[in-house]
Short mmCIF file of C-alpha atoms in Angstrom, two decimals:
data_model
loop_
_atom_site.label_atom_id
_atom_site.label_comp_id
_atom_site.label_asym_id
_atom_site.label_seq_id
_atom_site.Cartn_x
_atom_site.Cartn_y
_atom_site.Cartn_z
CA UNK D 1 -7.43 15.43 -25.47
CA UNK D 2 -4.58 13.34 -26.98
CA UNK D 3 -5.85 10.52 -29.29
CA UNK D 4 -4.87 7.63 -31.73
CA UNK D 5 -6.99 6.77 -34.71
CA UNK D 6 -6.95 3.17 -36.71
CA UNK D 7 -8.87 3.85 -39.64
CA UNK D 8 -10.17 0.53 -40.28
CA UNK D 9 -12.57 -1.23 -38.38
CA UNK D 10 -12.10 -4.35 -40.37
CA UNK D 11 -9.98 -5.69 -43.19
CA UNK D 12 -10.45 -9.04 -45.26
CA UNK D 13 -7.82 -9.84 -47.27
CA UNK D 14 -6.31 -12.92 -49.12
CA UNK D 15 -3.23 -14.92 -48.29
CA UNK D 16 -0.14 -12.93 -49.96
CA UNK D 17 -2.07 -10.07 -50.26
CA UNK D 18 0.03 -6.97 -48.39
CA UNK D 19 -1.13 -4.92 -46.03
CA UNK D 20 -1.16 -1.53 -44.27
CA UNK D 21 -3.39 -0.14 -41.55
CA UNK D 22 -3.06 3.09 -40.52
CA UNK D 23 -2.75 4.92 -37.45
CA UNK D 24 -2.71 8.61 -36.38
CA UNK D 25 -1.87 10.39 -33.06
CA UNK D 26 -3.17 13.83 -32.12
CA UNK D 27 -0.16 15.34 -30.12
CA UNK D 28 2.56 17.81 -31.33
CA UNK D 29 5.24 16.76 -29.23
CA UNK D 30 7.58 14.00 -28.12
CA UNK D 31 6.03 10.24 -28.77
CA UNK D 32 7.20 6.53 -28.16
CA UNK D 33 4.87 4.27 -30.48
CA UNK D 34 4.29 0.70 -30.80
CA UNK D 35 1.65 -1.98 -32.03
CA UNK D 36 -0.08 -4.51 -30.08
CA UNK D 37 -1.04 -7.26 -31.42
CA UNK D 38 -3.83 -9.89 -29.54
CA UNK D 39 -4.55 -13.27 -31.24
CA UNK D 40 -8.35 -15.00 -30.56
CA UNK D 41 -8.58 -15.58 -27.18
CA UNK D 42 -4.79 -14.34 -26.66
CA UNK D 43 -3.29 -11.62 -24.50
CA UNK D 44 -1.46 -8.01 -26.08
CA UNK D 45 1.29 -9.10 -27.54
CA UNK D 46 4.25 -6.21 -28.95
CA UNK D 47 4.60 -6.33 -32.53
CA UNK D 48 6.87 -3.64 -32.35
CA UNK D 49 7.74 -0.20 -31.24
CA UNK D 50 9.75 3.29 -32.11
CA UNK D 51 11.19 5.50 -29.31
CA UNK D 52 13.87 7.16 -31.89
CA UNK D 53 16.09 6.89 -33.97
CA UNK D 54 15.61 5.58 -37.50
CA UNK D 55 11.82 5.61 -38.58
CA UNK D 56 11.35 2.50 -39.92
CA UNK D 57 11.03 0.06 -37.88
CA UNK D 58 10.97 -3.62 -38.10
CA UNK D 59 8.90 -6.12 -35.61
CA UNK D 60 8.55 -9.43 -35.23
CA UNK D 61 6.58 -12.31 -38.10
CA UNK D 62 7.80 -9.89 -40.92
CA UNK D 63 5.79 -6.93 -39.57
CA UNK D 64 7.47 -3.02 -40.08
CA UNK D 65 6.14 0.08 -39.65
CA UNK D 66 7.21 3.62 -40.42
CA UNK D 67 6.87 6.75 -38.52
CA UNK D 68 5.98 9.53 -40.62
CA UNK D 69 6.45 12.61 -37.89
CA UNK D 70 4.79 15.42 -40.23
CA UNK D 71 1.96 13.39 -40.50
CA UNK D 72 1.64 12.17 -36.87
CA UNK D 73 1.04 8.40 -38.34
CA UNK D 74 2.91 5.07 -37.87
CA UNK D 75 1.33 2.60 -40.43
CA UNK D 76 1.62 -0.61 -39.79
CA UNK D 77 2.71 -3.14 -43.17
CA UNK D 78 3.52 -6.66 -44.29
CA UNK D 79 4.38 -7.35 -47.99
CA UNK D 80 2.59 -10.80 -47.64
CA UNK D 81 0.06 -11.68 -45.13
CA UNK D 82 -0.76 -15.13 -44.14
CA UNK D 83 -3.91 -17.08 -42.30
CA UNK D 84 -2.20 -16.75 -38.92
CA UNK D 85 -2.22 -13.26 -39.51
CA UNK D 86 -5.98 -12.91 -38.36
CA UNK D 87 -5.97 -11.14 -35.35
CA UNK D 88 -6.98 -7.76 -33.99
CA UNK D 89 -4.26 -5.06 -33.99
CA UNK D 90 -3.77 -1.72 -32.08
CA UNK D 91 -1.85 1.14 -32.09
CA UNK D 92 -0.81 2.70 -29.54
CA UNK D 93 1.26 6.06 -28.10
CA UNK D 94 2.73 7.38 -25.00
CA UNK D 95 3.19 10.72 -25.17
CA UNK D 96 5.70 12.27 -23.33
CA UNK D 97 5.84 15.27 -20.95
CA UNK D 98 9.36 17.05 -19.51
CA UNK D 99 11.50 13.84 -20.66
CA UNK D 100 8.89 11.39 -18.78
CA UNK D 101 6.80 8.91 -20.71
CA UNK D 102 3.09 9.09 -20.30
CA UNK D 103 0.16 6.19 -20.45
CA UNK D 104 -0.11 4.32 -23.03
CA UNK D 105 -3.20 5.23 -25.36
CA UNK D 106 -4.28 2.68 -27.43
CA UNK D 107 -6.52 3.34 -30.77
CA UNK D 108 -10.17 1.12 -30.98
CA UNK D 109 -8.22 -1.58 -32.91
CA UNK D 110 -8.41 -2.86 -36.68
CA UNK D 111 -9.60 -6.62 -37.43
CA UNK D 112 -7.46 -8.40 -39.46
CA UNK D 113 -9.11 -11.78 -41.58
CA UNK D 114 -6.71 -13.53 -44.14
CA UNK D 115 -8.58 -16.33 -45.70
CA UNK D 116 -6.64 -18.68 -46.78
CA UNK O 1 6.96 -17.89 -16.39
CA UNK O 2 8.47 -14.20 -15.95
CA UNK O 3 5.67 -12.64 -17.50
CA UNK O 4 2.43 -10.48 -16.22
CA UNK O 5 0.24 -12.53 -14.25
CA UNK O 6 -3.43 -11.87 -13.24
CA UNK O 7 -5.98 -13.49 -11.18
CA UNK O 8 -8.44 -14.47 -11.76
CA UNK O 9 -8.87 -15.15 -15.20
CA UNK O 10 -12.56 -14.99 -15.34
CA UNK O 11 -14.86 -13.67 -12.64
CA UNK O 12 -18.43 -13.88 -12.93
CA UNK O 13 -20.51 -11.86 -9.80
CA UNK O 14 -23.93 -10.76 -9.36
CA UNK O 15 -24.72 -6.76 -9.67
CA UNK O 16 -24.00 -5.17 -6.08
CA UNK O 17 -21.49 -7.36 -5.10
CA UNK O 18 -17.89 -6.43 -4.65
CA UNK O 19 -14.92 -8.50 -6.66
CA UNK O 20 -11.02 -7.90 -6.50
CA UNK O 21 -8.33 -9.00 -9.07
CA UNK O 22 -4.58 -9.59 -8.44
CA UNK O 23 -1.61 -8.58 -10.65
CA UNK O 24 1.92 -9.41 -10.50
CA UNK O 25 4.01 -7.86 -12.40
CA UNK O 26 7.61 -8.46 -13.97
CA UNK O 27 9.64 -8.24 -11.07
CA UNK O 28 12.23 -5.71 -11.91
CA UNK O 29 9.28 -3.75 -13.76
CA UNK O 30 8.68 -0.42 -11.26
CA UNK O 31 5.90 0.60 -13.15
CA UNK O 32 2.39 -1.12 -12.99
CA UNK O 33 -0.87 -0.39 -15.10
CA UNK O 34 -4.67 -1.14 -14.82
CA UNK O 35 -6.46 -0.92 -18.38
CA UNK O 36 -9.69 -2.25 -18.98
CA UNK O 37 -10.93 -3.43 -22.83
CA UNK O 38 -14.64 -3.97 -23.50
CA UNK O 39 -15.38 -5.40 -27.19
CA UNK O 40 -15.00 -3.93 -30.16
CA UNK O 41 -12.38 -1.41 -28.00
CA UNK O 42 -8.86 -0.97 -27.38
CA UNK O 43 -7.57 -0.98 -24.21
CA UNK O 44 -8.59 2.03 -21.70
CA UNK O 45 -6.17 3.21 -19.14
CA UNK O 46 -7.32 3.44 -15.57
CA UNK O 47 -4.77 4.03 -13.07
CA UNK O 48 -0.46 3.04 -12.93
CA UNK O 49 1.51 3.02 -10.04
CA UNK O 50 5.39 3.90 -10.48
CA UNK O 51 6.63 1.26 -6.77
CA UNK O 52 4.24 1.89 -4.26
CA UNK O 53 2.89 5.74 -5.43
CA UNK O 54 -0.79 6.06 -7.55
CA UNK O 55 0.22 8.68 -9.44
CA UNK O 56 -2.50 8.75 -11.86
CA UNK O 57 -6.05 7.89 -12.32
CA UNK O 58 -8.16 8.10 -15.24
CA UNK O 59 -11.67 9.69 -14.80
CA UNK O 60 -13.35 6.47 -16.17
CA UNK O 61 -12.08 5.28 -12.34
CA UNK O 62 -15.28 6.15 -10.43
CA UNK O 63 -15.36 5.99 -6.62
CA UNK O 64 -16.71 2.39 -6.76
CA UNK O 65 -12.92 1.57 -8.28
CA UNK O 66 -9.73 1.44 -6.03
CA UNK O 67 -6.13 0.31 -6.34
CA UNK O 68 -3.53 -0.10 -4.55
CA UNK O 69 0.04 -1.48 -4.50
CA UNK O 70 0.89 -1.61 -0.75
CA UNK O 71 4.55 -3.47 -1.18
CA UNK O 72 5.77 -1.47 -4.86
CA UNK O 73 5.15 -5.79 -6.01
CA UNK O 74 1.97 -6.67 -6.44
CA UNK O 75 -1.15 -4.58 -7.19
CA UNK O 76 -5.55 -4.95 -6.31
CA UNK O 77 -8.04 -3.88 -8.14
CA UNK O 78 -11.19 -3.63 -6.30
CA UNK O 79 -14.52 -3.15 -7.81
CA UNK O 80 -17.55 -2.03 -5.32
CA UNK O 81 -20.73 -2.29 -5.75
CA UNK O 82 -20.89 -4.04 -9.36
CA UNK O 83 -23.05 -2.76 -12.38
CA UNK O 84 -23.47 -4.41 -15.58
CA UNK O 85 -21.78 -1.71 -16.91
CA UNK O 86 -18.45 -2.88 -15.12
CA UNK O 87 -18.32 -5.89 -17.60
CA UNK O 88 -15.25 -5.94 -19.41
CA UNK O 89 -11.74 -7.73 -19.58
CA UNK O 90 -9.08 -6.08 -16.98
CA UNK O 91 -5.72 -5.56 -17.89
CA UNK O 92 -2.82 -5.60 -15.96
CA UNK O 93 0.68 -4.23 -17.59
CA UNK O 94 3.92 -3.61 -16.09
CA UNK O 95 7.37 -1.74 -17.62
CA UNK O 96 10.52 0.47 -16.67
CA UNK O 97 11.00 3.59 -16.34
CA UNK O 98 14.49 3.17 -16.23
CA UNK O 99 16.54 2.67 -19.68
CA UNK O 100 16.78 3.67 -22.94
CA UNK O 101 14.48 1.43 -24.40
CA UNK O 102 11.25 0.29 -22.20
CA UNK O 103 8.42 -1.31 -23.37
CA UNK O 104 4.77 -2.66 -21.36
CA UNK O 105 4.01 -5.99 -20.94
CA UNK O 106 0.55 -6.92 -20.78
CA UNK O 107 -1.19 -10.10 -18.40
CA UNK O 108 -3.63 -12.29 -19.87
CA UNK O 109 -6.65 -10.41 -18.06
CA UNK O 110 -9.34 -11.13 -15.76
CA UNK O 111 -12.97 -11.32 -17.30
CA UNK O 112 -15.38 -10.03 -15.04
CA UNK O 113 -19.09 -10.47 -16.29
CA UNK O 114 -21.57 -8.99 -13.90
CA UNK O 115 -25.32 -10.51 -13.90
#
């Protein structure tokens, strides 16, 4: 069955420090990809998302993220994190079938902590 | 507010008894999801309309779960019978199908705790 992996489960990190969390998709053909984002008692929000086209994208609060098609990932960065940064992120894929777009599968999520 | 709306936002029931949440969508969004999130997970997908047509439901949707969308507007989400197990947060999304460029936008959820 198709899947998405985050490989961290949690990541502390200081103000300014930069980050990256991975993600990885199991499916060899057409994608659309994107990053949720959900804030402490917050709903999804998009951080961003790549249907085609140039693979790096760039989202919103200084968030990009670059799709890397040979190695079915779309890691997530920012040079400089700050405290409002804490959150829990997700990845997520549709994966399409005969030019229509499929569910959206989410990975189990990374948590984020910047202390300040 | 154009966004996702759900209802209720928290639901608390006893086990056996039956509960129902609302979701209305973004109007001009055809397509409507049900996900559900328990913690320490990401979202699951359980069933998504495209108008009025359920054209797909997950296998985590047992026969205690149904949905429907009777108008292509709104959608229910019924749960029979509750079980602990049916704790979680419920998520509603909606997006196009039509476009280059289509995105889902997710509802706030409903919090059902069953005791």
């Amino acid at each position: 069955a198709q899947s998405v992996s985050q490989h961290n489960h949690h990541v502390i990190l200081s103000e300014a420090a930069s980050l990256e969390l991975g993600c990885n998709y199991s499916y060899g053909g057409t994608v659309n990809l994107f990053w949720y984002v959900q804030y402490p008692g917050q709903h999804l929000q998009l951080l961003l998302k790549y249907f085609s086209g140039d693979p790096l994208v760039k989202g919103i609060k200084g968030f990009e993220a670059e799709f890397i098609k040979s190695k079915f990932s779309f890691n997530l960065r920012k040079p400089s994190v700050q405290w409002s940064d804490t959150a829990e992120y997700f990845c997520a894929v549709t994966m399409n079938y005969g030019g229509s777009q499929g569910n959206l599968i989410f990975g189990k999520g990374t948590k984020l902590s910047v202390k300040p | 507010d154009t966004g996702v709306s759900q209802d209720p936002r928290h639901k608390i029931t006893k086990r056996g008894q039956n509960v129902t949440f609302r979701c209305d969508p973004i109007s001009e969004h055809n397509r409507l999801y049900w996900y559900r999130q328990t913690l320490g997970q990401g979202p699951e997908f359980l069933t998504y309309f495209q108008n009025e047509a359920q054209l797909e439901k997950s296998r985590l949707l047992s026969d205690r779960f149904s949905a429907e969308r009777p108008k292509g507007s709104f959608s229910t989400l019924e749960i029979q019978r509750t079980e602990q197990g049916d704790s979680a947060m419920y998520l509603c999304a909606s997006s196009r199908t039509t476009g280059a460029d289509y995105g889902y936008t997710f509802g706030s959820g409903t919090r059902l705790t069953v005791v």
